[in-house]
Coordinates of C-alpha atoms and ligand atoms in Angstrom, one line a residue:
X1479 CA -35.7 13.6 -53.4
X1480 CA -33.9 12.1 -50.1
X1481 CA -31.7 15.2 -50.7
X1482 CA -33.5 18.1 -51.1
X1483 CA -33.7 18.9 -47.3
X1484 CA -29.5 19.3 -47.1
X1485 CA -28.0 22.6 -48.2
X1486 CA -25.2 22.1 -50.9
X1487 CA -23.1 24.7 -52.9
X1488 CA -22.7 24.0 -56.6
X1489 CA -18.9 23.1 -56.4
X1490 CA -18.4 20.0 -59.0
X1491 CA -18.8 19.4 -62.8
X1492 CA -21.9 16.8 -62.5
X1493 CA -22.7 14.5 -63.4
X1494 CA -19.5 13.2 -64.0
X1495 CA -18.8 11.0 -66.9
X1496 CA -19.7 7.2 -66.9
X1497 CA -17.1 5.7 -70.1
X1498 CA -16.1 2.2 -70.6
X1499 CA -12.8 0.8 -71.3
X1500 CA -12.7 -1.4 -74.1
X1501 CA -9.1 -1.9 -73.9
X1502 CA -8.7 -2.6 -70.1
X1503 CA -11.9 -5.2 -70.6
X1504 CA -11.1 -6.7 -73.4
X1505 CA -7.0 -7.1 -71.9
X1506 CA -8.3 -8.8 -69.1
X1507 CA -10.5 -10.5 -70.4
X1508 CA -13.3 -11.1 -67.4
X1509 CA -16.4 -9.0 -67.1
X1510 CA -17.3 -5.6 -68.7
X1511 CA -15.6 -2.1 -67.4
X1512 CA -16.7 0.8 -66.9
X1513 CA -15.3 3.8 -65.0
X1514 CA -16.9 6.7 -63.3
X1515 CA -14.7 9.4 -63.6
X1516 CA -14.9 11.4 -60.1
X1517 CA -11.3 12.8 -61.6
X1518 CA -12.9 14.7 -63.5
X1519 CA -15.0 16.9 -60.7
X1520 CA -13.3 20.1 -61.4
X1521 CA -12.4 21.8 -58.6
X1522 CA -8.5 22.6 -58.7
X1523 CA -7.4 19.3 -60.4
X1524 CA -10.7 17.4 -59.3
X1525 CA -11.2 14.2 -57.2
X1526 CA -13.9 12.4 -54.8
X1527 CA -13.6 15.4 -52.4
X1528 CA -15.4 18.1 -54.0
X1529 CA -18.9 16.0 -53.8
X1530 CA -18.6 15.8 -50.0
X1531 CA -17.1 19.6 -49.5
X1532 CA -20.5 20.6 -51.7
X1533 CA -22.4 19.4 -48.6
X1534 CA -19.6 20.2 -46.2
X1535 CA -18.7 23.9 -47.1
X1536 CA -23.0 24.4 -47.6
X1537 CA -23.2 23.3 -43.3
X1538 CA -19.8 26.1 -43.0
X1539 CA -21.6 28.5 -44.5
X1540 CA -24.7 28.4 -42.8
X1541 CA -22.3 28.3 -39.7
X1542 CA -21.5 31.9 -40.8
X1543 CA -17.9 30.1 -40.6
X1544 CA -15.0 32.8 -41.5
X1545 CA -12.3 29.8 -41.8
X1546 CA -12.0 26.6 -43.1
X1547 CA -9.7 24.1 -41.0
X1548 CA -8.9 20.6 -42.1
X1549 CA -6.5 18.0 -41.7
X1550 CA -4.6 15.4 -44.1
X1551 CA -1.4 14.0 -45.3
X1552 CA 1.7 16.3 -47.1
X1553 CA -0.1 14.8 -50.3
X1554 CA -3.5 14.9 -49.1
X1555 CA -5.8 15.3 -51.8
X1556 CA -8.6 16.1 -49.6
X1557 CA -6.7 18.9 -48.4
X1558 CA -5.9 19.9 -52.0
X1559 CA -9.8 20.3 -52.5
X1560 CA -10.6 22.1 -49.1
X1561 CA -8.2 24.5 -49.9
X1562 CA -9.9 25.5 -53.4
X1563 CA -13.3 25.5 -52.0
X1564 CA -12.3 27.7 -49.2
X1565 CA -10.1 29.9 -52.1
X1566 CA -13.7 29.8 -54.0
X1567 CA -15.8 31.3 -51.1
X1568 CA -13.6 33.6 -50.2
X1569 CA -12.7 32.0 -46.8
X1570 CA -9.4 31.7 -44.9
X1571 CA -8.0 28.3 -44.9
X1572 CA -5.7 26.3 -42.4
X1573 CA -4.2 22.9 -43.5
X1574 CA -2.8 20.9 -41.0
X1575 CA -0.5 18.2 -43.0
X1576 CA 0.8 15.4 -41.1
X1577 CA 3.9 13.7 -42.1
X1578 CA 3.2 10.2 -41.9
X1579 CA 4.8 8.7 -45.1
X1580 CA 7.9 7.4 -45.0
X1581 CA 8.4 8.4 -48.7
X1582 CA 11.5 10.4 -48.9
X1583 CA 11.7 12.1 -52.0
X1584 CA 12.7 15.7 -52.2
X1585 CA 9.4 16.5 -54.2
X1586 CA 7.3 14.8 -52.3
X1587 CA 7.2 17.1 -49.4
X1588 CA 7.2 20.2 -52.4
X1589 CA 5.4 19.1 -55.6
X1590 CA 2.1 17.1 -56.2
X1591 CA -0.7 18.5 -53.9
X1592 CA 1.3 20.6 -51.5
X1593 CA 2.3 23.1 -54.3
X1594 CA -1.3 23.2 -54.8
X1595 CA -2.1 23.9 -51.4
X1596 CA 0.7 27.3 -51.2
X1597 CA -0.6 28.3 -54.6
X1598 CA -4.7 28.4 -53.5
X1599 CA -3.5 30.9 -50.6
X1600 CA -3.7 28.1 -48.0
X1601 CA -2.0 28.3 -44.4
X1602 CA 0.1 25.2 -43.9
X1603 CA 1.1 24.0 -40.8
X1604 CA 3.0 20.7 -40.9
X1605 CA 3.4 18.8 -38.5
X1606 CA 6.9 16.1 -37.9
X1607 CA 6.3 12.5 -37.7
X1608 CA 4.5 11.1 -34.7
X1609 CA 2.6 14.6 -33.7
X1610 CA -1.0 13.9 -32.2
X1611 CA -2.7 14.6 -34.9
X1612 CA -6.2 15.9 -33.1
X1613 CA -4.3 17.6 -30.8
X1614 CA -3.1 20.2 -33.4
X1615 CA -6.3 20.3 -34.9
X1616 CA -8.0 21.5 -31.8
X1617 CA -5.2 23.7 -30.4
X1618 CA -5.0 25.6 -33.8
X1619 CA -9.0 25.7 -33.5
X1620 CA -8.5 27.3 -30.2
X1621 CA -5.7 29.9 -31.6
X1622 CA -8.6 31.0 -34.2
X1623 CA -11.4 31.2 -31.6
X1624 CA -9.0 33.1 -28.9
X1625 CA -8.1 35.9 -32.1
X1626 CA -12.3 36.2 -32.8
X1627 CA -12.3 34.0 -35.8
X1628 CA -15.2 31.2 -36.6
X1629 CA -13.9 28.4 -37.7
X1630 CA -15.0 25.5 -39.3
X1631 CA -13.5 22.0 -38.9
X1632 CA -13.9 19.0 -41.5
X1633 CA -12.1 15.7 -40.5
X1634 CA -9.9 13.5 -41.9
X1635 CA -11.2 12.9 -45.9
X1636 CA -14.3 15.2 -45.2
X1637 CA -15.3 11.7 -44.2
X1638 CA -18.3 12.3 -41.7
X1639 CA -21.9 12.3 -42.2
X1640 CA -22.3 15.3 -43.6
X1641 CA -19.6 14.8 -46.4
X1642 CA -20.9 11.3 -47.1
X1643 CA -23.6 12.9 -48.6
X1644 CA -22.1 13.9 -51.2
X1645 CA -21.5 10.1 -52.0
X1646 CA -25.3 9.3 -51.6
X1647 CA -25.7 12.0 -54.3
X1648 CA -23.1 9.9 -56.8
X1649 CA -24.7 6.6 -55.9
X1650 CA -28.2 8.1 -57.4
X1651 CA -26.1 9.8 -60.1
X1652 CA -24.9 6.6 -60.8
X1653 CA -28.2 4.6 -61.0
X1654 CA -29.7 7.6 -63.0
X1655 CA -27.2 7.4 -65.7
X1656 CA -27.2 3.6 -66.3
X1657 CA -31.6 3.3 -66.0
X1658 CA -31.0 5.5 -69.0
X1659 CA -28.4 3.8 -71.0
X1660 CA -30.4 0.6 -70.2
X1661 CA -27.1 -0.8 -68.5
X1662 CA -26.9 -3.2 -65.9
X1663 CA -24.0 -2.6 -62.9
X1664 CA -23.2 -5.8 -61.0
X1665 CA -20.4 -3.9 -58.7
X1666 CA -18.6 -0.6 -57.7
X1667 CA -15.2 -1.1 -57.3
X1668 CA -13.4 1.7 -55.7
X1669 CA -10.3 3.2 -53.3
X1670 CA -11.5 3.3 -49.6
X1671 CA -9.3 5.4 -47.2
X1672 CA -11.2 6.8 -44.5
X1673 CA -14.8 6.0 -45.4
X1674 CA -17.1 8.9 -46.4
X1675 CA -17.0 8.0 -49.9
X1676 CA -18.1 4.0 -49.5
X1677 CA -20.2 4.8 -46.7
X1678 CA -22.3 7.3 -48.5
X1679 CA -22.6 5.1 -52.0
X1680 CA -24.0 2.3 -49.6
X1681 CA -26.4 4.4 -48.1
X1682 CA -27.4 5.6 -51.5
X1683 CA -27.8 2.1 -52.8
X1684 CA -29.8 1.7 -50.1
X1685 CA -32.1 4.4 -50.2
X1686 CA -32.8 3.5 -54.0
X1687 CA -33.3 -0.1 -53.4
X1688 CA -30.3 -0.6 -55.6
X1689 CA -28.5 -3.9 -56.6
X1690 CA -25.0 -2.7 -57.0
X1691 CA -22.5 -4.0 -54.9
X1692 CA -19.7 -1.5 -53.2
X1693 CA -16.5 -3.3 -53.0
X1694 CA -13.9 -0.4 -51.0
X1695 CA -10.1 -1.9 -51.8
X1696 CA -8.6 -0.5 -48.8
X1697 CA -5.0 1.4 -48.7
X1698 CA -4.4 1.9 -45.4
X1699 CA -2.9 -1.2 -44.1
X1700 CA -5.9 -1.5 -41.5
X1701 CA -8.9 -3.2 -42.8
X1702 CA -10.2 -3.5 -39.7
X1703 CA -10.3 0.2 -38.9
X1704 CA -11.6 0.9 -42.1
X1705 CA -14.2 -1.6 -42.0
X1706 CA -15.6 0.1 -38.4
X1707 CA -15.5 3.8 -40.0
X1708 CA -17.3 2.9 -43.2
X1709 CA -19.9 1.3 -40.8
X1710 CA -20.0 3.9 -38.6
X1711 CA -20.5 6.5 -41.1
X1712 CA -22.8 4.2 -43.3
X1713 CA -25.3 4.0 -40.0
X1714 CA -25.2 7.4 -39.5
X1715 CA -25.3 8.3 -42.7
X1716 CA -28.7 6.6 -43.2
X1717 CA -29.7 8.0 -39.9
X1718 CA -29.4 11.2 -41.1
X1719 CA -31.3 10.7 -44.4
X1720 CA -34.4 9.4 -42.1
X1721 CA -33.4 6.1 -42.4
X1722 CA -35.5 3.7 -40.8
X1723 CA -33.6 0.4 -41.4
X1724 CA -29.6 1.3 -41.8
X1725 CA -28.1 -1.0 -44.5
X1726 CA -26.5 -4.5 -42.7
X1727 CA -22.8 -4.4 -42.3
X1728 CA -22.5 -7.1 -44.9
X1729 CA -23.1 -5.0 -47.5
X1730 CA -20.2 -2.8 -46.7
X1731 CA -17.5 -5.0 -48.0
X1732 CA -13.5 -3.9 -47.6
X1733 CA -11.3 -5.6 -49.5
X1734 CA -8.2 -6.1 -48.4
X1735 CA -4.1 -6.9 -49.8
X1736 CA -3.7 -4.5 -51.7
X1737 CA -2.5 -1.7 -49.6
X1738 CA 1.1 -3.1 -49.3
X1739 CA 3.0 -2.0 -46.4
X1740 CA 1.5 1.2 -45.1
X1741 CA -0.5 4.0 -46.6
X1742 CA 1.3 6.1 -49.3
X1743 CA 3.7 3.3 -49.6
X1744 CA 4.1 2.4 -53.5
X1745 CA 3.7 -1.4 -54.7
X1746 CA 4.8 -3.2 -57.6
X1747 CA 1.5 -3.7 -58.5
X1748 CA 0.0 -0.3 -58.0
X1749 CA 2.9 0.2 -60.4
X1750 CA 1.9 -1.9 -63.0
X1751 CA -2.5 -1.1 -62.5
X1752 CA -1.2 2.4 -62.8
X1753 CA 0.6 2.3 -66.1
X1754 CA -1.9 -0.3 -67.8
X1755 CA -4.5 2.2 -67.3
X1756 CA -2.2 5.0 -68.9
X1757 CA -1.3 2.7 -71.8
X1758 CA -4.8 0.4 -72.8
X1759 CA -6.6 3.8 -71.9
X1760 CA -4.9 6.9 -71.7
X1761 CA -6.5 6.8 -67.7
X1762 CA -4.2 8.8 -65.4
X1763 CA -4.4 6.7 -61.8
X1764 CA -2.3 8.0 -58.6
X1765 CA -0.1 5.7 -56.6
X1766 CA -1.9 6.4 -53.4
X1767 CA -5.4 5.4 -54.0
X1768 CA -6.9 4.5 -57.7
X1769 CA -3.5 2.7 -58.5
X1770 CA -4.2 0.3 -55.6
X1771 CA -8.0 -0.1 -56.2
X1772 CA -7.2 -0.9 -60.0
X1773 CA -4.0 -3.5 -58.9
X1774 CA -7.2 -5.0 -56.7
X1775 CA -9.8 -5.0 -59.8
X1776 CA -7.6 -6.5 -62.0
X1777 CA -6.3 -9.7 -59.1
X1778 CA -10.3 -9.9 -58.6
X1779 CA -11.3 -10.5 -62.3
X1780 CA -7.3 -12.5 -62.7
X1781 CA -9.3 -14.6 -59.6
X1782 CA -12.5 -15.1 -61.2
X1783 CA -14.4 -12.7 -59.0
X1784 CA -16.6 -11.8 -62.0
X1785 CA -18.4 -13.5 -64.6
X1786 CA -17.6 -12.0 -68.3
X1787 CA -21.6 -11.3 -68.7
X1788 CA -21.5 -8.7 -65.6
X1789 CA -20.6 -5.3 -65.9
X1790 CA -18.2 -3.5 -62.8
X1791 CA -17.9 -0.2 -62.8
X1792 CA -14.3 1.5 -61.6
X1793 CA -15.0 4.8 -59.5
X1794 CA -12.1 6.9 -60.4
X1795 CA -11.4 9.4 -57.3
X1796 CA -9.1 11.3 -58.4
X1797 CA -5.4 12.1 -57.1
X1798 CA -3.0 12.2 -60.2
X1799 CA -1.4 15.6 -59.0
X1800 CA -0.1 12.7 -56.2
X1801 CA 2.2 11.3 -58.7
X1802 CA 4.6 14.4 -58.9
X1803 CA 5.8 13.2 -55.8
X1804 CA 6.6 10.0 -56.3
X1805 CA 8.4 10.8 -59.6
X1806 CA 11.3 8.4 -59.3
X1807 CA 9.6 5.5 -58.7
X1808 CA 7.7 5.4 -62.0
X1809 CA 11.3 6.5 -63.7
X1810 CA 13.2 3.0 -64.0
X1811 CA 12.3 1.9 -67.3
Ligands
PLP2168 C1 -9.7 10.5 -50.2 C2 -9.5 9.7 -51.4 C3 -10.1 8.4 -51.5 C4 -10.8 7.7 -50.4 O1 -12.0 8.2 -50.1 P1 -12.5 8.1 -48.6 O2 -13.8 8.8 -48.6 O3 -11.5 8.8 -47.8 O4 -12.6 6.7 -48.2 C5 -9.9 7.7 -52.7 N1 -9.2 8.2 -53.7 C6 -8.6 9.4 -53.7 C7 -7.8 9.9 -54.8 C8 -8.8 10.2 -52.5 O5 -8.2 11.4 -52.5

């Protein structure tokens, strides 16, 4: 097992479900789908997070870390799982959230993820509009070394190596549950953001030999960047698991147009992918992430992407508690 060797703390429900929906497939009326629902992980509300903080908060751990300091958006679902994994080991936990949505309504900056973040006993520090980012995250790093503490940092999405490992564990997951069900997957569809979760399902494909695709719908407005982190961390990633041979660059394909403006910035059709979902299939999608994956699954079959004999599979990652803050825009109906 390419796994064995990395320390990792039981913190999800595995292995997640793998259900298809009739409704969705049969609406659309393109290839068979499937989702994987990474929703469902369990830790405080669940999402893609809690398979890379398994790996991550394992590496604090063994750090003899005392704190757990990360970094995201006010609605940061990352941040959201940090802070219940930290809650769970009995670690303190600083957030530093970074207002860079323009998204203003009142809840959003109160509701959704945030609440979560006060309620798991997190410290907040948000920063305005425009702050450097790193720059906080090392000087509050610094204030926690100067007063004896040991921190421990995780980046942006947990998205680093490390973390991606956790995605590597899915991808086998993955493979495991469909050799059993006799199923054939053609393609992963799924929300890229900042890369640790594509990056580590195209190393595991890799490492297993593995014909499923990995398409990442990006939301961030910059495919480019997106592109270079999931390679980065893809190359790095298969360094670390003794890798030989990383996978090519081709094989890490981002997908782009679906973001709309800007990251955290609802779309029409995130709109509409988010409450098909909800009405063919009772599937609760977020507007920052699976709501813009689906809106770019359902213009890829609408375009012919697929053949109706292949079978996708939709990664669900999570983020639902997101759509408390953007309550009005899913109210005009
Ligand atoms: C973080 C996140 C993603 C993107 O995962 P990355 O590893 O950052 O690319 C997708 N969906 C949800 C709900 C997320 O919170």
């Amino acid at each position: 097992m390419v796994l064995a060797k990395f320390p990792r703390l039981p913190l999800a429900h595995l292995p997640t479900p793998l259900e298809p929906l009739p409704r969705l497939s049969a609406h659309l009326g393109g290839p068979r789908i499937l989702v994987k629902r990474d929703d469902c992980t369990g830790l405080a509300l669940g999402g893609n997070k809690t398979r890379k903080l398994e790996f991550l908060m394992a590496e604090a751990r063994d750090q003899g870390a005392d704190t757990i300091v990360t970094i995201g958006g006010v609605q940061s679902n990352h941040v959201r799982q940090t802070a219940a994994a930290a809650a769970q080991a009995g670690l303190s936990c600083h957030l530093v959230l970074a207002r860079a949505v323009p998204w203003d309504e009142p809840a959003y900056e109160i509701s959704g993820n945030v609440q979560l973040d006060h309620l798991l006993g997190a410290q907040v520090h948000l920063l305005p509009g425009g702050t450097d980012r790193g720059g906080a995250l090392r000087r509050i790093e610094k204030a926690l070394r100067s007063q004896g503490r040991n921190p421990y940092v995780i980046p942006t999405g947990g998205s680093n190596p490390t973390g991606a490992l956790g995605y590597v564990a899915c991808a086998m997951e993955l493979e495991e549950q469909a050799g059993a069900r006799g199923e054939k997957i053609d393609y992963l569809i799924h929300a890229t953001g900042s890369g640790g979760t594509q990056a580590g399902l195209v190393a595991g494909f890799h490492v297993l030999g593995s014909q499923i695709q990995t398409l990442g719908i990006e939301i961030t407005a910059d495919a480019e960047d997106i592109s270079t982190k999931v390679q980065t961390i893809t190359r790095d990633t298969a360094r670390l698991l003794g890798q030989g041979k990383p996978p090519p660059n081709e094989v890490s394909q981002v997908i782009a147009g679906y973001a709309g403006s800007a990251y955290g910035m609802p779309t029409e059709q995130m709109r509409a992918a988010v409450r098909l979902a909800a009405r063919l299939e009772g599937l609760i999608l977020d507007p920052v992430y699976t709501g813009k994956a689906m809106a770019g699954l359902i213009d890829l079959v609408r375009q012919g992407r697929f053949s109706a004999d292949q079978t996708i599979v939709f990664l669900h990652t999570g983020g639902a508690p997101g759509l408390f803050g953007y309550t009005s825009y899913f109210q005009d109906e």
